[in-house]
Short mmCIF file of C-alpha atoms in Angstrom, two decimals:
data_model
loop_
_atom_site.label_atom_id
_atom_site.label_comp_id
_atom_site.label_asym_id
_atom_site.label_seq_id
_atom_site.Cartn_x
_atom_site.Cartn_y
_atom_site.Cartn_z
CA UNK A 28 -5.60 35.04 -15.37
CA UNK A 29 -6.40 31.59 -14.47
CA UNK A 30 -4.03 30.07 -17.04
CA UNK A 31 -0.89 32.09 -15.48
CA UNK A 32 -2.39 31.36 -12.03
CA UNK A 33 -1.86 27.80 -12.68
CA UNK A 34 1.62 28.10 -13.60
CA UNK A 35 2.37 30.33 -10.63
CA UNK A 36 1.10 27.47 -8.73
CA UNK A 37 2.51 24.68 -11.04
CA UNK A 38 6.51 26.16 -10.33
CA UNK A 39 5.76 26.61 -6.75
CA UNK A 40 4.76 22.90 -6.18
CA UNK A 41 8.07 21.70 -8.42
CA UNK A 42 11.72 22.95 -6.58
CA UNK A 43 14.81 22.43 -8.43
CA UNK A 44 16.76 22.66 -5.14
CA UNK A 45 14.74 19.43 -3.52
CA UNK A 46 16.37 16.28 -2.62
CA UNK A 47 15.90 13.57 -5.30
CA UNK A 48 14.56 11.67 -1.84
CA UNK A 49 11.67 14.51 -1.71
CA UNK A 50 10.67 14.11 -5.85
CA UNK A 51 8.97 11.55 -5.38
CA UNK A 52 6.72 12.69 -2.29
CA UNK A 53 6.81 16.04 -4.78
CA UNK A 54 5.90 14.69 -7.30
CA UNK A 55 3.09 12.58 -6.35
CA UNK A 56 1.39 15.33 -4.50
CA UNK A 57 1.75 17.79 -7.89
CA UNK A 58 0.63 14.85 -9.97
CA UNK A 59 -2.63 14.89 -7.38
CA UNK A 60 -2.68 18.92 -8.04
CA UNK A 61 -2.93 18.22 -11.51
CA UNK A 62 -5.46 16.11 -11.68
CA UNK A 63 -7.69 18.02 -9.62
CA UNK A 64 -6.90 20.99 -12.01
CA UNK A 65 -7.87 18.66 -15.12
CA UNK A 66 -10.77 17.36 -13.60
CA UNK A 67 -12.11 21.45 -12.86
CA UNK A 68 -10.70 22.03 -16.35
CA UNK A 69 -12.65 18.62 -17.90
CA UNK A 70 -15.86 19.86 -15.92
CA UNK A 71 -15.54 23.29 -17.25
CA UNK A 72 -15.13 22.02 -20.51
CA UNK A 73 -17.83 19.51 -20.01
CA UNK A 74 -20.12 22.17 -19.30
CA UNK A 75 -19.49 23.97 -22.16
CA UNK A 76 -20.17 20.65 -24.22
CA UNK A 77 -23.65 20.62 -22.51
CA UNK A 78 -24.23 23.97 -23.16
CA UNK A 79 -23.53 23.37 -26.39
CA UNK A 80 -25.80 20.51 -26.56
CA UNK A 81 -28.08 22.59 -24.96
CA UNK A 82 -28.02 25.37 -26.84
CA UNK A 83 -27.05 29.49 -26.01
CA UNK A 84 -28.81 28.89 -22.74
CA UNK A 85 -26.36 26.59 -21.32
CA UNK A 86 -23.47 28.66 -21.77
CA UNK A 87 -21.00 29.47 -18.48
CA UNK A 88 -18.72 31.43 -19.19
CA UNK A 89 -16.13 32.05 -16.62
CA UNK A 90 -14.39 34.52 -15.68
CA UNK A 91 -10.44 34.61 -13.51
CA UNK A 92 -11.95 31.57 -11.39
CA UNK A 93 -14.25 33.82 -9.57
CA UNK A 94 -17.43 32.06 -10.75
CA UNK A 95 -18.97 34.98 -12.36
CA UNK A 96 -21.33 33.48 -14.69
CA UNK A 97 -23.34 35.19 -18.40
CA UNK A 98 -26.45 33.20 -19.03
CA UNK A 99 -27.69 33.36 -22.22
CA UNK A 100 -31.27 32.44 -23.67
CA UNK A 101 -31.58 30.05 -26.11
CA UNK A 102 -35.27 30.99 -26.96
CA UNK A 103 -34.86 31.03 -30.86
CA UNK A 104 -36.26 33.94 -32.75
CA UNK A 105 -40.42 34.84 -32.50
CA UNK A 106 -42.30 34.43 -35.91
CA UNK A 107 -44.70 37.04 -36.11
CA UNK A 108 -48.10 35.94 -37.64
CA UNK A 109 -49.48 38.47 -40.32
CA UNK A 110 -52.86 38.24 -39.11
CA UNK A 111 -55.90 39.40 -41.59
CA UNK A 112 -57.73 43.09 -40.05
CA UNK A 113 -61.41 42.00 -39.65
CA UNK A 114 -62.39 43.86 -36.34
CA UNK A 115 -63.27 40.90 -34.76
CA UNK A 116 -60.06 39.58 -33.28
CA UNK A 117 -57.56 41.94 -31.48
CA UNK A 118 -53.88 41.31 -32.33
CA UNK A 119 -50.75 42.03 -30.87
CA UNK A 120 -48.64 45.01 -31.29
CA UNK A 121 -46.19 43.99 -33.91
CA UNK A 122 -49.19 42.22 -35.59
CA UNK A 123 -50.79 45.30 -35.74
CA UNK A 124 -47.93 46.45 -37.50
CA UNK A 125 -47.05 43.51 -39.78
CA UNK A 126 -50.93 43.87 -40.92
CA UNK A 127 -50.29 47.73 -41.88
CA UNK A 128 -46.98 48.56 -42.67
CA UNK A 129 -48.15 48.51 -46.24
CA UNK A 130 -50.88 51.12 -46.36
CA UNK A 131 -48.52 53.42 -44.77
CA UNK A 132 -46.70 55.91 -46.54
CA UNK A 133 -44.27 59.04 -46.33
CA UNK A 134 -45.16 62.13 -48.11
CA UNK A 135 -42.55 64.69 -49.28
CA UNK A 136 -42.54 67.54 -51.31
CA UNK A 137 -41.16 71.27 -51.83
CA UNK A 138 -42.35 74.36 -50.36
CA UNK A 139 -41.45 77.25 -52.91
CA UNK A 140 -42.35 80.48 -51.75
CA UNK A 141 -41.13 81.63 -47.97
CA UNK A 142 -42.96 84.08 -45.86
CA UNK A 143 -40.92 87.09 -47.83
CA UNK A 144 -42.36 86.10 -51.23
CA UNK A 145 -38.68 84.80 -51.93
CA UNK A 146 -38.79 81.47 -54.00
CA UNK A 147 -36.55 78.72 -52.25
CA UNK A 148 -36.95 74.69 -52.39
CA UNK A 149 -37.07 73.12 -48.89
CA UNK A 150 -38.25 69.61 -48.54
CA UNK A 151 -40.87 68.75 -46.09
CA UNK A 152 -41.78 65.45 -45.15
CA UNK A 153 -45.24 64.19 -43.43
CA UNK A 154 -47.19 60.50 -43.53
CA UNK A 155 -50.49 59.43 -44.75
CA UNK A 156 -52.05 56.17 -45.62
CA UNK A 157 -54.07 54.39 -48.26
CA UNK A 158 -57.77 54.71 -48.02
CA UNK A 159 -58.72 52.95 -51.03
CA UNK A 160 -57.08 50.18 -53.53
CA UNK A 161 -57.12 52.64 -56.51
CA UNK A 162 -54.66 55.14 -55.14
CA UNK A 163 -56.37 57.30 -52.84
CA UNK A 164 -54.15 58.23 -49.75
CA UNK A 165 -55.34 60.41 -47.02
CA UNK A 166 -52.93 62.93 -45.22
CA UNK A 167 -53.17 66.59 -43.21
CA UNK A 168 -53.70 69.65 -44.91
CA UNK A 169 -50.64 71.39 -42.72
CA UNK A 170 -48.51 68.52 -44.48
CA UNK A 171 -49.20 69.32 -48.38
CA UNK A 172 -50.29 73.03 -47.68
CA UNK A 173 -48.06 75.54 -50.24
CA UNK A 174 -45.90 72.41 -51.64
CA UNK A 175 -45.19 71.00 -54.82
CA UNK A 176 -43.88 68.43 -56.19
CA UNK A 177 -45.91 65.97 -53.77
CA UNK A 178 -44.38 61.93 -54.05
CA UNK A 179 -45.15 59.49 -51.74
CA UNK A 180 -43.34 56.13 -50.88
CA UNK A 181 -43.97 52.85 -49.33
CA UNK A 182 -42.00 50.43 -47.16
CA UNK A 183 -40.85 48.30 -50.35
CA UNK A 184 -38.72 51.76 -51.37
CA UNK A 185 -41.30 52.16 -54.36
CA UNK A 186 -42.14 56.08 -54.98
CA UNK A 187 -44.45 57.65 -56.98
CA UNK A 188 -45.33 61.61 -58.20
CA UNK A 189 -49.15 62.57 -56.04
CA UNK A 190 -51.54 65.21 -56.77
CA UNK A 191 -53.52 67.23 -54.53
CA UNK A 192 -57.24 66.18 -55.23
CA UNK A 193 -58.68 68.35 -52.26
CA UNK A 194 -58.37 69.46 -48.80
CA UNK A 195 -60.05 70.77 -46.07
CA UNK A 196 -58.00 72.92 -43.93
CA UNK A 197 -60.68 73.82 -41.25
CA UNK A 198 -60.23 70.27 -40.51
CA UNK A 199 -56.56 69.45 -41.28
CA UNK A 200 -57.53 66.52 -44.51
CA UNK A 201 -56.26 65.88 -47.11
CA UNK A 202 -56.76 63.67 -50.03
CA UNK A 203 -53.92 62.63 -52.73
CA UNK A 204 -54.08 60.79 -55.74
CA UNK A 205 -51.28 58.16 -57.32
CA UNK A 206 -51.37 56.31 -60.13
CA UNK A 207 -51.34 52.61 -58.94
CA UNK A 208 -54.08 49.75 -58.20
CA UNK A 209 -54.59 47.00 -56.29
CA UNK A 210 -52.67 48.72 -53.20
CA UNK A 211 -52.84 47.59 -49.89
CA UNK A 212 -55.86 50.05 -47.14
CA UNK A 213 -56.39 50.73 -43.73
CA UNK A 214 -59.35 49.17 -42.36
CA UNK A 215 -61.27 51.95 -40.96
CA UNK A 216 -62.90 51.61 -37.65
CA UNK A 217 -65.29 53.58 -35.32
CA UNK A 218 -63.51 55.89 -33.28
CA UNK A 219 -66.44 56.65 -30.84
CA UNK A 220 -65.66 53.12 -29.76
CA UNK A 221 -62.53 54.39 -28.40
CA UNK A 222 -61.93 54.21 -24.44
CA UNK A 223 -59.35 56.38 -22.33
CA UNK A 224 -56.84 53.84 -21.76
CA UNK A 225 -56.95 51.64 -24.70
CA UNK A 226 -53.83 50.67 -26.50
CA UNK A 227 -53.34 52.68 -29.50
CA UNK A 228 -50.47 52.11 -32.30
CA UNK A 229 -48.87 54.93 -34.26
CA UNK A 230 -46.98 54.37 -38.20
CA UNK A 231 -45.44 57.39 -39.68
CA UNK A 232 -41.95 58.70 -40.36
CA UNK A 233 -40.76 61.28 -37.78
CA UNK A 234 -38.40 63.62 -38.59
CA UNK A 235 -39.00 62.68 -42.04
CA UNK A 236 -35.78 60.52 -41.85
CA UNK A 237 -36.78 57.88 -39.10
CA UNK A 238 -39.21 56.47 -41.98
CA UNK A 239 -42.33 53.75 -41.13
CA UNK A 240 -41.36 54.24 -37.13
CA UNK A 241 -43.88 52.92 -34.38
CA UNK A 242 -44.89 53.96 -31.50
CA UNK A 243 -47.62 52.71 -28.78
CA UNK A 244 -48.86 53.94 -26.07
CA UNK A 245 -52.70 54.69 -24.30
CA UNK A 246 -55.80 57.26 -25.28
CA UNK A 247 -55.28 59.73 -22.91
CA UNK A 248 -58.37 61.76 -23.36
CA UNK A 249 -61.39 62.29 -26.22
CA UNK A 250 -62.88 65.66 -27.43
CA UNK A 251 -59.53 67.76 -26.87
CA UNK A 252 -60.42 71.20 -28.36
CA UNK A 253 -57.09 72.40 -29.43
CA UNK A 254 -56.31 75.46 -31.64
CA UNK A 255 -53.82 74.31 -33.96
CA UNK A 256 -50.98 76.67 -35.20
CA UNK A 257 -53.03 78.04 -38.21
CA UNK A 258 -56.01 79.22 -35.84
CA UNK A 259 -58.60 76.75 -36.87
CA UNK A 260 -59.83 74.99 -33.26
CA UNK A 261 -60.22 71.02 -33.90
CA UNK A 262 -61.39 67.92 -32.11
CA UNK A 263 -59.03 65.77 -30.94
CA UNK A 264 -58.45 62.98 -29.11
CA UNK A 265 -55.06 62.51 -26.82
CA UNK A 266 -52.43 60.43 -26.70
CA UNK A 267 -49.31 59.35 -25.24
CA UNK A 268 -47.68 57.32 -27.91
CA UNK A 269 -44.47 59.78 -29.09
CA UNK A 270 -46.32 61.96 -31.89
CA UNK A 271 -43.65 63.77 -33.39
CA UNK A 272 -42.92 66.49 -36.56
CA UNK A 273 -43.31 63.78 -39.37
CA UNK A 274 -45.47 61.99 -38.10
CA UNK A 275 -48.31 64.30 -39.16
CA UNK A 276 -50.79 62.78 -41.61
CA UNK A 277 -49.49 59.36 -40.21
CA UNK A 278 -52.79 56.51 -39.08
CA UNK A 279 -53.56 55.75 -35.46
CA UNK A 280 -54.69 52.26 -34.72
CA UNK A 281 -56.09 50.25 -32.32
CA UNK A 282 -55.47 46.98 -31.46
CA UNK A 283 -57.66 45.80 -33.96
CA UNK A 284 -55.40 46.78 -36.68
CA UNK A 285 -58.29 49.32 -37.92
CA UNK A 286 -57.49 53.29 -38.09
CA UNK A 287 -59.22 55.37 -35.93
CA UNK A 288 -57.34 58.66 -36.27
CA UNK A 289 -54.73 60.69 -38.24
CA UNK A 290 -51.97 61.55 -35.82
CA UNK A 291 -52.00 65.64 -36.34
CA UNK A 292 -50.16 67.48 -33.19
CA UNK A 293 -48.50 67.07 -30.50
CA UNK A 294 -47.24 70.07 -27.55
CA UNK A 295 -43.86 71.00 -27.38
CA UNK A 296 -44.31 73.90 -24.65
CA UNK A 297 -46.79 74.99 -22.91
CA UNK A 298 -47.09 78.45 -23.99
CA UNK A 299 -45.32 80.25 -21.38
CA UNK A 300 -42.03 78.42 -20.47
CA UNK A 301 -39.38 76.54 -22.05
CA UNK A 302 -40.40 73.47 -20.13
CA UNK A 303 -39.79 70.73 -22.31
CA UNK A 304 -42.99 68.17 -22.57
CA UNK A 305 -43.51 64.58 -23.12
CA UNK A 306 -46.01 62.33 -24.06
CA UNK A 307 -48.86 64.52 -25.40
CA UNK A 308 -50.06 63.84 -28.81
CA UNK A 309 -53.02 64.15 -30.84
CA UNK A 310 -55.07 62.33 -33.76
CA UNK A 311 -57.98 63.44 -35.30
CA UNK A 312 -61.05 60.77 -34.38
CA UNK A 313 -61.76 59.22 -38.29
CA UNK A 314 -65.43 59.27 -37.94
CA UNK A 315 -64.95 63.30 -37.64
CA UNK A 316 -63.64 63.41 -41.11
CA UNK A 317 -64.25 60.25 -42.97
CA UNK A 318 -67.24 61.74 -44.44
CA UNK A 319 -65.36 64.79 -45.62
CA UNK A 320 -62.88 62.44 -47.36
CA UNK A 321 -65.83 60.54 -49.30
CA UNK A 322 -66.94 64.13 -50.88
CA UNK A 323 -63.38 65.53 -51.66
CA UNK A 324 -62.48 61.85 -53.77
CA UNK A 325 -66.31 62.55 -55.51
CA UNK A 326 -66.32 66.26 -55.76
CA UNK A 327 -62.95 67.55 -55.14
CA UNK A 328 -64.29 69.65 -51.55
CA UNK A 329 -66.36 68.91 -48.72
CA UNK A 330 -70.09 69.26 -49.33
CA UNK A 331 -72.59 70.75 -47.18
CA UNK A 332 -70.12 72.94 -45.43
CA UNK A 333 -72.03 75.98 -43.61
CA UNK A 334 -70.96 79.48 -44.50
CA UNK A 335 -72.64 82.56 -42.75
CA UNK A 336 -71.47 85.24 -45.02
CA UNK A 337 -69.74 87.51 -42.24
CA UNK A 338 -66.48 88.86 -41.31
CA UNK A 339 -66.14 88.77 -37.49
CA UNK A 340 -63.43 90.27 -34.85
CA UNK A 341 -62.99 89.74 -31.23
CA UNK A 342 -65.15 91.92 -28.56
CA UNK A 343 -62.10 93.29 -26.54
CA UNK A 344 -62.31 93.09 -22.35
CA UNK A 345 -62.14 96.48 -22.54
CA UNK A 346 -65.31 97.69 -24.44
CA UNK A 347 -67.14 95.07 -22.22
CA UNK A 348 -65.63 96.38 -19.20
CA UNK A 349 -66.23 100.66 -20.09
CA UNK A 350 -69.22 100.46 -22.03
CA UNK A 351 -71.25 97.66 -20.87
CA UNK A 352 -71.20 95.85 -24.70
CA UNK A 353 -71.81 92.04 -24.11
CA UNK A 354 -69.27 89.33 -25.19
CA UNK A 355 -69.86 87.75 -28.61
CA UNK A 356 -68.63 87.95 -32.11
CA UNK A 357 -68.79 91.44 -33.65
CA UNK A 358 -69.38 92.14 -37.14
CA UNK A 359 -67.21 94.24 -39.16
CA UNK A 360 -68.30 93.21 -42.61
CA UNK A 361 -71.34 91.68 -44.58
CA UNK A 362 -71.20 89.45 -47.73
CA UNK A 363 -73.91 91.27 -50.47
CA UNK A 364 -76.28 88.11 -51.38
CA UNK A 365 -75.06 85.67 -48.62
CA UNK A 366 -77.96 83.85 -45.58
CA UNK A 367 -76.49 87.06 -43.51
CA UNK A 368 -77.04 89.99 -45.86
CA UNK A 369 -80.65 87.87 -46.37
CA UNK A 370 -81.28 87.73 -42.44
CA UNK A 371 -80.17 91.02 -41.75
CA UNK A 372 -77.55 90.65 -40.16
CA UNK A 373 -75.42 94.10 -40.34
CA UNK A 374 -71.94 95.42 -39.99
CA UNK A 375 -71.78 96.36 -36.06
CA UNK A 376 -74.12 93.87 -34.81
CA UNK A 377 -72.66 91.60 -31.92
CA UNK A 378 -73.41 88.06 -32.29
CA UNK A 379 -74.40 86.66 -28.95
CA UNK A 380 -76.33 83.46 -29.77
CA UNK A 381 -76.77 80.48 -32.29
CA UNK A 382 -80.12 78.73 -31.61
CA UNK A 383 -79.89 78.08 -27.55
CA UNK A 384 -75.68 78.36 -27.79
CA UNK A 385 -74.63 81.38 -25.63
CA UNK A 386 -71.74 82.79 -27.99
CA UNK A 387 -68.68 84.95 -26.17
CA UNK A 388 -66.27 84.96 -29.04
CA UNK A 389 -65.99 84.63 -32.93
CA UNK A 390 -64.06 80.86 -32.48
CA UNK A 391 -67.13 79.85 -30.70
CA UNK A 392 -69.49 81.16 -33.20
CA UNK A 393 -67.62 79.33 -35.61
CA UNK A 394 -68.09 75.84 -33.91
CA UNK A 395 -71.46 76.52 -33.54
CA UNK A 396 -72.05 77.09 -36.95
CA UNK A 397 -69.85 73.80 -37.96
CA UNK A 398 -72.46 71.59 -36.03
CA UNK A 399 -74.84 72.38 -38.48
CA UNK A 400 -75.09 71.82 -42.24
CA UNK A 401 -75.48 73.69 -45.32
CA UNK A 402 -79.36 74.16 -46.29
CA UNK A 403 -79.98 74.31 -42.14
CA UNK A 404 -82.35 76.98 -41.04
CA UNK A 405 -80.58 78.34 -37.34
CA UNK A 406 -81.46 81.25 -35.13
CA UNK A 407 -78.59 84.21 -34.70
CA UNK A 408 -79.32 86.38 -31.34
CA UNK A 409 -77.76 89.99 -31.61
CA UNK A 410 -77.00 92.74 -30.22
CA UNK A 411 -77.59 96.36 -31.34
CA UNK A 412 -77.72 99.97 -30.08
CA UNK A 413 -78.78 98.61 -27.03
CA UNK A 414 -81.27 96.08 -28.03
CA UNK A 415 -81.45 92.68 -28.57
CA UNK A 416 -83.05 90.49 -31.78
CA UNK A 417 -83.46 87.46 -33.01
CA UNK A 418 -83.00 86.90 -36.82
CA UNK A 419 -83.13 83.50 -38.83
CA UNK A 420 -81.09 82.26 -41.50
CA UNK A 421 -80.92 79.66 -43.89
CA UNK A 422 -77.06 78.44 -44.07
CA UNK A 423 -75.09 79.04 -47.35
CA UNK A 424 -72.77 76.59 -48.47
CA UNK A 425 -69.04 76.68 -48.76
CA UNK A 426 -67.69 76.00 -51.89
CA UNK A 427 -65.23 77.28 -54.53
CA UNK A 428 -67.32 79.85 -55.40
CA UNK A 429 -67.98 81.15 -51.65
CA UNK A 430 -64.40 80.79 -50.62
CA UNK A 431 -63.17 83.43 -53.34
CA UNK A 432 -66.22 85.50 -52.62
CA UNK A 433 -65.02 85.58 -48.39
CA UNK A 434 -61.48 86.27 -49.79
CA UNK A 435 -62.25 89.22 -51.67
CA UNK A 436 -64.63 90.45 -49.09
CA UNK A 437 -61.54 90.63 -46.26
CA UNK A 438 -59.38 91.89 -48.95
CA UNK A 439 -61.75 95.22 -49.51
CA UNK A 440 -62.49 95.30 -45.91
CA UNK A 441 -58.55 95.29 -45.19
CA UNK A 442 -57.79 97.89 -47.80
CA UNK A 443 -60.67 100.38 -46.44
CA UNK A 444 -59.05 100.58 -43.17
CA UNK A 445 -56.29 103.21 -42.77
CA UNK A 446 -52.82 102.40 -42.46
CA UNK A 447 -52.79 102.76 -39.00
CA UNK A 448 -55.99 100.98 -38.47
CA UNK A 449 -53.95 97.83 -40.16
CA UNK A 450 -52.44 96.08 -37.06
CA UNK A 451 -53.86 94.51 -34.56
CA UNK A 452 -55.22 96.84 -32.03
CA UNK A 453 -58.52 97.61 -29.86
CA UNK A 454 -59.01 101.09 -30.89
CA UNK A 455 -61.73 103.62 -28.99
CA UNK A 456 -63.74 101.32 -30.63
CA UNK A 457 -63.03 98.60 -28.39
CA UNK A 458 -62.91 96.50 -31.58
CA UNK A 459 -59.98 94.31 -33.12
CA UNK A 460 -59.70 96.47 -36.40
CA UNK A 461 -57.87 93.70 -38.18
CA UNK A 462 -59.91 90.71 -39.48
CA UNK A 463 -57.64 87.21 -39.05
CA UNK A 464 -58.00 84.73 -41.28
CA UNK A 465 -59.72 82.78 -39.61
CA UNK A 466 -62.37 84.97 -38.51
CA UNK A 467 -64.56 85.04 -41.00
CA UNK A 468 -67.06 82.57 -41.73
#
């Protein structure tokens, strides 16, 4: 534009009709014109030079004569410092990255079997990290739960084959094992330092494509109960760095570059619209579980764990409501040998109490068993024909042998019930009749 405007005014100043007694008054004033055009030309140019000179920042770039202007920064590119993790200094956000980006990993495997017994292959993808040098790496239980074929892979594209050395799914752990040493670990730090409205950092692979992904943002909140998708009710805390399917199994850091969480959940609805929802996401504090993790690398399963012995079912509104029975956990079913049987504790007794914990449903019976430990000696208030008691009870613990005990204990329980009775319903009884999962403890 301003190179044709030029000669638009170039012919304009020049006439071929003109008297040769006008050139020269012509020509003089166009030879002015044109220098004042080569000087603004020459400047322009000039300018550039110094920009040049300068660098990016310098740069004017016109555009048609108008003046319009792109400045550009010359700042050259930041180095970012790989600073050392020792809890004393706090680093910035792409330090805290630098510093762990190699303790992070994606985990993938195959799930088999699909809810119809039919056997299929569909990869699944999760994160974890490395707890210790030798090739421990720590992940959920939802990520590795019913797959096989478990590998895990760095940053540096290296993959290897993982086995499952334990889990706990009550708590949504997990522990795998590679076959390397000297590997890069998280520093662990002490999550009941955390603060609502500390910085946090997120590593982990969302979507299982967008792989070693961060994301920062604040705690929102500590000691979230949520009930995850299984059932099982866990401690949280809340976050709103993006937490998304992928991420699961992933480390949460602060900005000390030391893990205090496993990123585990996040909301996608609330329940009872399609309302879409941002910016809620949840880790599981490390101090909760880093215990847990110690026993399932030594023994292969969490030690201590309490275990009552009982099969337990919801109190329905309406049984409280008509007949005046009190809220609690009811029992449908007795373990032969276990601290309940010992107690006497009995099918149809109503759980109302745990030492001085008022108890209005079987999830909060089971929390109030989990604050206690195998070997503990706690106080069960119940209720029957009318009456209450108090019985005491030395906790069992949960181990292999328990677990397939409590299996085939809700297996005969579900296979005396009558067809009918088999779905979930409240009955006369005012009872569940059908024993989930999770409700038996």
């Amino acid at each position: 534009m301003y190179f044709n405007d030029y000669n638009k005014w170039d012919d304009q100043l020049i006439d071929p009709s003109a008297t040769p007694a006008a050139a020269p008054v012509k020509v003089k004033k166009h030879s002015t014109a044109k220098m004042v055009a080569l000087c603004l030309v020459c400047a322009l140019l000039g300018g550039t030079v110094g920009a040049a000179g300068m660098g990016a920042a310098g740069l004017l770039a016109g555009f048609g004569g108008t003046g319009t202007t792109i400045n550009v920064s010359d700042r050259g590119p930041t180095a970012v410092h790989v600073a050392r993790v020792d809890g004393q200094n706090a680093m910035t956000v792409d330090q805290v990255y630098a510093a762990n980006l190699g303790s992070v990993v994606g985990v993938n495997g195959d799930v088999k079997t699909n809810y119809w017994g039919q056997v299929v292959s569909n990869p699944v993808a999760g994160s974890g990290f490395v707890i210790t040098s030798d090739g421990y790496i720590l992940t959920n239980y939802h990520v590795i739960d019913g797959v096989d074929d478990l590998k895990v892979s760095f940053a540096d594209g290296t993959t290897y084959d993982a086995t499952l050395v334990g889990g706990e799914e009550a708590n949504d752990i997990a522990v795998l094992k590679i076959d390397a040493s000297g590997l890069q670990t998280v520093v662990v730090g002490n999550s009941d330092d955390m603060k609502v409205g500390q910085q946090v950092v997120a590593i982990g692979n969302p979507l299982g494509e967008l792989t070693f992904t961060l994301t920062a943002g604040y705690v929102s909140a500590l000691d979230r109960n949520i009930t995850m998708s299984d059932g099982n009710t866990i401690n949280v805390m809340q976050t709103d760095a993006a937490i998304n399917s992928g991420n699961s199994g992933g480390p949460l850091f602060n900005t000390y570059g030391e893990c205090i969480g496993i990123t585990n959940a996040k909301y996608s609805n609330n329940g009872s619209t399609n309302a879409s929802i941002e910016g809620i996401g949840f880790a599981i504090p490390i101090n909760d579980v880093i215990d847990m993790v110690s026993d399932i690398i030594e023994k292969g399963y969490v030690t201590g764990k309490p275990n009552v012995g009982i099969l337990m079912e919801e109190v329905s509104n309406e049984a409280i409501q008509r007949y005046g029975i009190p809220d609690g956990a009811y029992i449908s079913a007795v373990l032969d040998g276990s601290c309940a049987d010992k107690a006497g504790i009995q099918e149809g007794d109503i759980i109302t109490a745990v030492d001085d914990t008022a108890i209005t449903s079987a999830d909060e019976l089971k929390e109030a068993v989990k604050a206690h430990k195998a070997g503990e000696k706690v106080n069960f208030t119940l209720w029957r024909n009318n009456e209450t008691l108090t019985v005491a009870a030395t906790l069992d613990e949960y181990d292999q042998a328990r677990s397939e005990a409590m299996d085939q204990l809700q297996k005969s329980y579900q296979e005396s019930l009558q067809p009918a009775q088999r779905q979930p319903s409240t009955g006369n009884s005012g009872f569940s009749t059908w024993p989930f999962g999770n409700f038996w403890w």
